[in-house]
Short mmCIF file of C-alpha atoms in Angstrom, two decimals:
data_model
loop_
_atom_site.label_atom_id
_atom_site.label_comp_id
_atom_site.label_asym_id
_atom_site.label_seq_id
_atom_site.Cartn_x
_atom_site.Cartn_y
_atom_site.Cartn_z
CA UNK G 1 -12.06 -44.66 -73.24
CA UNK G 2 -11.25 -42.89 -76.54
CA UNK G 3 -7.61 -43.12 -77.63
CA UNK G 4 -6.44 -40.08 -79.57
CA UNK G 5 -3.86 -40.39 -82.30
CA UNK G 6 -0.87 -38.07 -82.40
CA UNK G 7 -2.39 -36.32 -85.41
CA UNK G 8 -5.61 -35.58 -83.48
CA UNK G 9 -3.62 -34.20 -80.56
CA UNK G 10 -1.57 -31.94 -82.85
CA UNK G 11 -4.68 -30.69 -84.61
CA UNK G 12 -6.55 -30.12 -81.37
CA UNK G 13 -3.76 -28.11 -79.80
CA UNK G 14 -3.41 -25.96 -82.89
CA UNK G 15 -7.14 -25.40 -83.24
CA UNK G 16 -7.37 -23.98 -79.71
CA UNK G 17 -5.72 -20.76 -80.86
CA UNK G 18 -6.98 -20.65 -84.41
CA UNK G 19 -9.56 -17.94 -83.75
CA UNK G 20 -6.75 -15.43 -83.36
CA UNK G 21 -5.77 -15.74 -87.01
CA UNK G 22 -6.81 -12.98 -89.39
CA UNK G 23 -5.46 -14.32 -92.69
CA UNK G 24 -3.65 -17.32 -94.07
CA UNK G 25 -0.33 -15.84 -95.10
CA UNK G 26 2.27 -18.12 -93.57
CA UNK G 27 3.28 -19.52 -96.92
CA UNK G 28 3.28 -16.16 -98.71
CA UNK G 29 0.10 -17.14 -100.51
CA UNK G 30 1.78 -19.77 -102.67
CA UNK G 31 -0.14 -22.70 -101.26
CA UNK G 32 -3.85 -22.19 -102.07
CA UNK G 33 -5.54 -20.73 -98.99
CA UNK G 34 -8.47 -23.13 -99.21
CA UNK G 35 -6.08 -26.00 -98.52
CA UNK G 36 -4.61 -24.58 -95.31
CA UNK G 37 -6.82 -24.85 -92.25
CA UNK G 38 -6.48 -22.26 -89.51
CA UNK G 39 -5.01 -24.94 -87.22
CA UNK G 40 -2.28 -25.77 -89.74
CA UNK G 41 -1.44 -22.13 -90.16
CA UNK G 42 -1.14 -21.57 -86.43
CA UNK G 43 1.05 -24.67 -86.10
CA UNK G 44 3.26 -23.52 -88.97
CA UNK G 45 3.63 -19.98 -87.61
CA UNK G 46 4.49 -21.29 -84.15
CA UNK G 47 7.07 -23.75 -85.48
CA UNK G 48 8.67 -21.15 -87.72
CA UNK G 49 9.04 -18.85 -84.71
CA UNK G 50 10.55 -21.59 -82.54
CA UNK G 51 12.80 -22.95 -85.29
CA UNK G 52 13.92 -19.70 -86.90
CA UNK G 53 17.52 -20.37 -85.76
CA UNK G 54 17.25 -24.00 -86.96
CA UNK G 55 17.88 -25.76 -83.62
CA UNK G 56 18.49 -29.50 -83.75
CA UNK G 57 15.96 -32.00 -82.51
CA UNK G 58 17.17 -34.34 -79.76
CA UNK G 59 19.68 -36.96 -80.80
CA UNK G 60 20.20 -40.14 -78.80
CA UNK G 61 23.00 -42.58 -77.95
CA UNK G 62 23.48 -45.92 -79.69
CA UNK G 63 22.26 -47.66 -76.53
CA UNK G 64 18.89 -45.96 -77.01
CA UNK G 65 18.17 -47.49 -80.42
CA UNK G 66 14.87 -49.37 -80.29
CA UNK G 67 15.16 -53.16 -80.53
CA UNK G 68 12.00 -53.13 -82.66
CA UNK G 69 11.28 -50.33 -85.13
CA UNK G 70 7.79 -50.87 -86.60
CA UNK G 71 7.30 -50.66 -90.33
CA UNK G 72 4.56 -48.41 -91.63
CA UNK G 73 2.82 -47.96 -94.95
CA UNK G 74 4.15 -49.98 -97.87
CA UNK G 75 6.85 -52.54 -97.07
CA UNK G 76 7.60 -53.49 -100.70
CA UNK G 77 6.44 -51.48 -103.72
CA UNK G 78 4.36 -53.42 -106.22
CA UNK G 79 5.47 -54.02 -109.78
CA UNK G 80 8.37 -55.67 -111.58
CA UNK G 81 10.44 -52.49 -111.91
CA UNK G 82 11.10 -52.13 -108.20
CA UNK G 83 11.65 -55.85 -107.76
CA UNK G 84 14.31 -55.85 -110.47
CA UNK G 85 16.10 -52.86 -108.95
CA UNK G 86 16.08 -54.45 -105.49
CA UNK G 87 17.33 -57.79 -106.83
CA UNK G 88 20.56 -56.25 -108.12
CA UNK G 89 21.17 -54.09 -105.07
CA UNK G 90 19.83 -50.94 -106.78
CA UNK G 91 22.88 -50.71 -109.04
CA UNK G 92 20.65 -49.51 -111.87
CA UNK G 93 18.70 -47.03 -109.74
CA UNK G 94 19.38 -43.28 -109.89
CA UNK G 95 17.92 -40.23 -108.17
CA UNK G 96 16.90 -37.28 -110.32
CA UNK G 97 16.86 -33.73 -108.95
CA UNK G 98 15.14 -31.34 -111.33
CA UNK G 99 12.37 -28.78 -111.74
CA UNK G 100 13.19 -25.17 -110.90
CA UNK G 101 16.96 -25.68 -110.69
CA UNK G 102 19.91 -24.39 -112.68
CA UNK G 103 21.81 -27.71 -112.50
CA UNK G 104 19.61 -30.81 -112.81
CA UNK G 105 21.25 -33.86 -111.23
CA UNK G 106 21.14 -37.60 -111.82
CA UNK G 107 22.98 -39.53 -109.11
CA UNK G 108 23.49 -43.25 -108.57
CA UNK G 109 23.43 -44.74 -105.10
CA UNK G 110 27.21 -44.98 -105.20
CA UNK G 111 27.52 -41.31 -106.09
CA UNK G 112 25.21 -40.35 -103.24
CA UNK G 113 27.28 -42.42 -100.84
CA UNK G 114 30.41 -40.60 -102.02
CA UNK G 115 29.01 -37.22 -100.93
CA UNK G 116 29.58 -35.84 -97.40
CA UNK G 117 27.13 -37.60 -95.10
CA UNK G 118 25.41 -37.03 -91.78
CA UNK G 119 24.60 -39.72 -89.21
CA UNK G 120 21.96 -39.14 -86.53
CA UNK G 121 20.07 -41.18 -83.96
CA UNK G 122 16.59 -39.73 -83.66
CA UNK G 123 13.05 -40.58 -82.61
CA UNK G 124 10.46 -41.36 -85.25
CA UNK G 125 7.01 -40.24 -84.07
CA UNK G 126 4.11 -41.85 -85.89
CA UNK G 127 0.71 -40.13 -86.00
CA UNK G 128 -0.78 -43.48 -84.93
CA UNK G 129 0.76 -42.93 -81.52
CA UNK G 130 3.97 -44.99 -81.43
CA UNK G 131 7.60 -43.85 -81.23
CA UNK G 132 10.84 -45.62 -82.08
CA UNK G 133 14.49 -44.59 -82.10
CA UNK G 134 16.73 -45.42 -85.03
CA UNK G 135 20.07 -44.42 -86.52
CA UNK G 136 20.04 -42.91 -89.99
CA UNK G 137 22.90 -42.01 -92.29
CA UNK G 138 22.62 -40.12 -95.54
CA UNK G 139 23.16 -36.96 -97.54
CA UNK G 140 21.83 -33.68 -96.09
CA UNK G 141 19.03 -32.63 -98.41
CA UNK G 142 20.14 -28.99 -98.30
CA UNK G 143 23.58 -29.98 -99.58
CA UNK G 144 22.06 -31.77 -102.57
CA UNK G 145 19.72 -28.88 -103.31
CA UNK G 146 22.63 -26.47 -103.20
CA UNK G 147 24.40 -28.54 -105.86
CA UNK G 148 21.28 -28.31 -108.01
CA UNK G 149 21.06 -24.51 -107.47
CA UNK G 150 17.35 -23.77 -106.90
CA UNK G 151 15.83 -20.92 -108.92
CA UNK G 152 14.81 -17.82 -106.98
CA UNK G 153 11.10 -18.64 -107.30
CA UNK G 154 11.50 -22.25 -106.08
CA UNK G 155 9.47 -22.59 -102.89
CA UNK G 156 8.72 -26.28 -102.40
CA UNK G 157 10.47 -29.62 -102.76
CA UNK G 158 8.31 -32.48 -104.05
CA UNK G 159 9.44 -36.06 -103.41
CA UNK G 160 8.33 -38.60 -106.02
CA UNK G 161 8.39 -42.25 -104.93
CA UNK G 162 8.40 -45.69 -106.52
CA UNK G 163 5.65 -46.74 -104.12
CA UNK G 164 2.26 -46.86 -105.82
CA UNK G 165 -1.25 -48.16 -105.16
CA UNK G 166 -3.01 -50.86 -107.15
CA UNK G 167 -4.64 -48.12 -109.25
CA UNK G 168 -1.23 -46.78 -110.24
CA UNK G 169 -1.34 -43.59 -108.15
CA UNK G 170 2.18 -42.95 -106.87
CA UNK G 171 3.11 -41.81 -103.40
CA UNK G 172 4.53 -38.31 -103.08
CA UNK G 173 5.30 -35.78 -100.35
CA UNK G 174 6.52 -32.20 -100.14
CA UNK G 175 8.33 -29.73 -97.91
CA UNK G 176 9.04 -26.06 -98.15
CA UNK G 177 12.63 -24.90 -98.44
CA UNK G 178 12.82 -23.93 -94.78
CA UNK G 179 12.45 -27.54 -93.63
CA UNK G 180 14.36 -28.91 -96.62
CA UNK G 181 17.48 -27.00 -95.56
CA UNK G 182 17.28 -27.97 -91.88
CA UNK G 183 20.61 -29.67 -91.04
CA UNK G 184 18.88 -32.85 -89.82
CA UNK G 185 16.75 -33.26 -92.96
CA UNK G 186 18.61 -35.98 -94.82
CA UNK G 187 18.20 -38.51 -97.62
CA UNK G 188 18.97 -41.72 -95.76
CA UNK G 189 20.54 -44.78 -97.39
CA UNK G 190 21.49 -46.55 -94.13
CA UNK G 191 19.52 -47.56 -91.04
CA UNK G 192 21.19 -48.75 -87.84
CA UNK G 193 24.54 -49.11 -89.57
CA UNK G 194 23.26 -51.28 -92.44
CA UNK G 195 22.03 -50.53 -95.97
CA UNK G 196 18.46 -49.28 -95.77
CA UNK G 197 16.14 -52.33 -95.76
CA UNK G 198 13.40 -52.59 -98.37
CA UNK G 199 10.64 -52.41 -95.75
CA UNK G 200 12.01 -49.06 -94.57
CA UNK G 201 12.32 -47.43 -97.98
CA UNK G 202 15.37 -48.72 -99.87
CA UNK G 203 17.33 -47.46 -101.59
CA UNK G 204 16.65 -43.93 -100.31
CA UNK G 205 14.17 -42.28 -98.00
CA UNK G 206 13.57 -38.85 -96.59
CA UNK G 207 14.21 -38.14 -92.92
CA UNK G 208 12.68 -34.84 -91.84
CA UNK G 209 13.10 -34.94 -88.09
CA UNK G 210 11.06 -31.83 -87.33
CA UNK G 211 7.83 -33.42 -88.63
CA UNK G 212 5.66 -36.46 -87.91
CA UNK G 213 6.42 -39.82 -89.51
CA UNK G 214 4.27 -39.81 -92.64
CA UNK G 215 6.27 -36.88 -94.05
CA UNK G 216 9.32 -39.19 -94.22
CA UNK G 217 8.72 -40.45 -97.76
CA UNK G 218 10.22 -43.83 -98.74
CA UNK G 219 11.42 -45.35 -102.04
CA UNK G 220 12.56 -42.05 -103.55
CA UNK G 221 13.32 -41.77 -107.26
CA UNK G 222 12.94 -38.06 -108.04
CA UNK G 223 13.13 -34.72 -106.21
CA UNK G 224 11.48 -31.79 -107.94
CA UNK G 225 11.62 -28.11 -107.03
CA UNK G 226 8.54 -26.06 -107.77
CA UNK G 227 6.85 -22.78 -106.89
CA UNK G 228 3.42 -24.28 -106.12
CA UNK G 229 1.78 -27.53 -105.05
CA UNK G 230 -1.66 -27.43 -106.61
CA UNK G 231 -0.51 -29.33 -109.69
CA UNK G 232 0.30 -32.55 -107.79
CA UNK G 233 -2.25 -35.17 -106.84
CA UNK G 234 -5.28 -33.44 -105.38
CA UNK G 235 -3.19 -30.37 -104.64
CA UNK G 236 -2.83 -30.90 -100.89
CA UNK G 237 0.93 -31.52 -100.95
CA UNK G 238 1.18 -35.26 -100.32
CA UNK G 239 -0.39 -38.69 -100.72
CA UNK G 240 -1.65 -38.92 -97.12
CA UNK G 241 -2.83 -35.33 -97.31
CA UNK G 242 -4.83 -36.17 -100.44
CA UNK G 243 -6.12 -39.56 -99.31
CA UNK G 244 -6.50 -39.35 -95.55
CA UNK G 245 -7.01 -35.63 -94.92
CA UNK G 246 -3.65 -35.45 -93.14
CA UNK G 247 -2.27 -31.98 -92.47
CA UNK G 248 0.37 -30.74 -94.91
CA UNK G 249 2.48 -29.14 -92.16
CA UNK G 250 3.00 -31.90 -89.59
CA UNK G 251 5.47 -30.15 -87.29
CA UNK G 252 6.07 -31.61 -83.85
#
């Protein structure tokens, strides 16, 4: 019996209606059309219709938190730089927010913790087929972006990470502003009431609850606003998108 991954199921469901599409215009033409399959476009259009009022995804009770929350991807970035930061509790780490913004920001972990926070207990859905429930606490991404004041032509948010492969290629991900400003999209520095563990992305990770797990980038060090994505990596909008042919819009 063939076991389908969550990603295959999402793609298959979207592809069933793809023939009805006439043009790829969901992203106002700012993501190169050759990079958006018809199935992605249908999925994006459907999600935007369903989420236009920004409803919240389901949140759970503390009793529902999974006793085991699997790790995925990198569990400790390679290189001395990250090891040194982790050894001193990330006191020397800072997050940069720049690009197409009027007010570039540089914030320490302590400064991020001092900002108004959101706590949520949500289900992480991995494209490999497993789910787990965890509690996350952090700064709403939209709040931070508002402080930075995005330029009118800013369309995407690119997340640069300290995680890198042996060849030096760094992990990155991206969202559009619609998902970035969803109230449950947060930059998490705590998991299950404790400082975010290294294996789960310390000191800071993205939680975008409306999309599948690989969009939740770990080990953040920079957030950049831009008007296009074709200048990053292979131009597909994320490391997994570039390397594993994952879909850019992974709505669930």
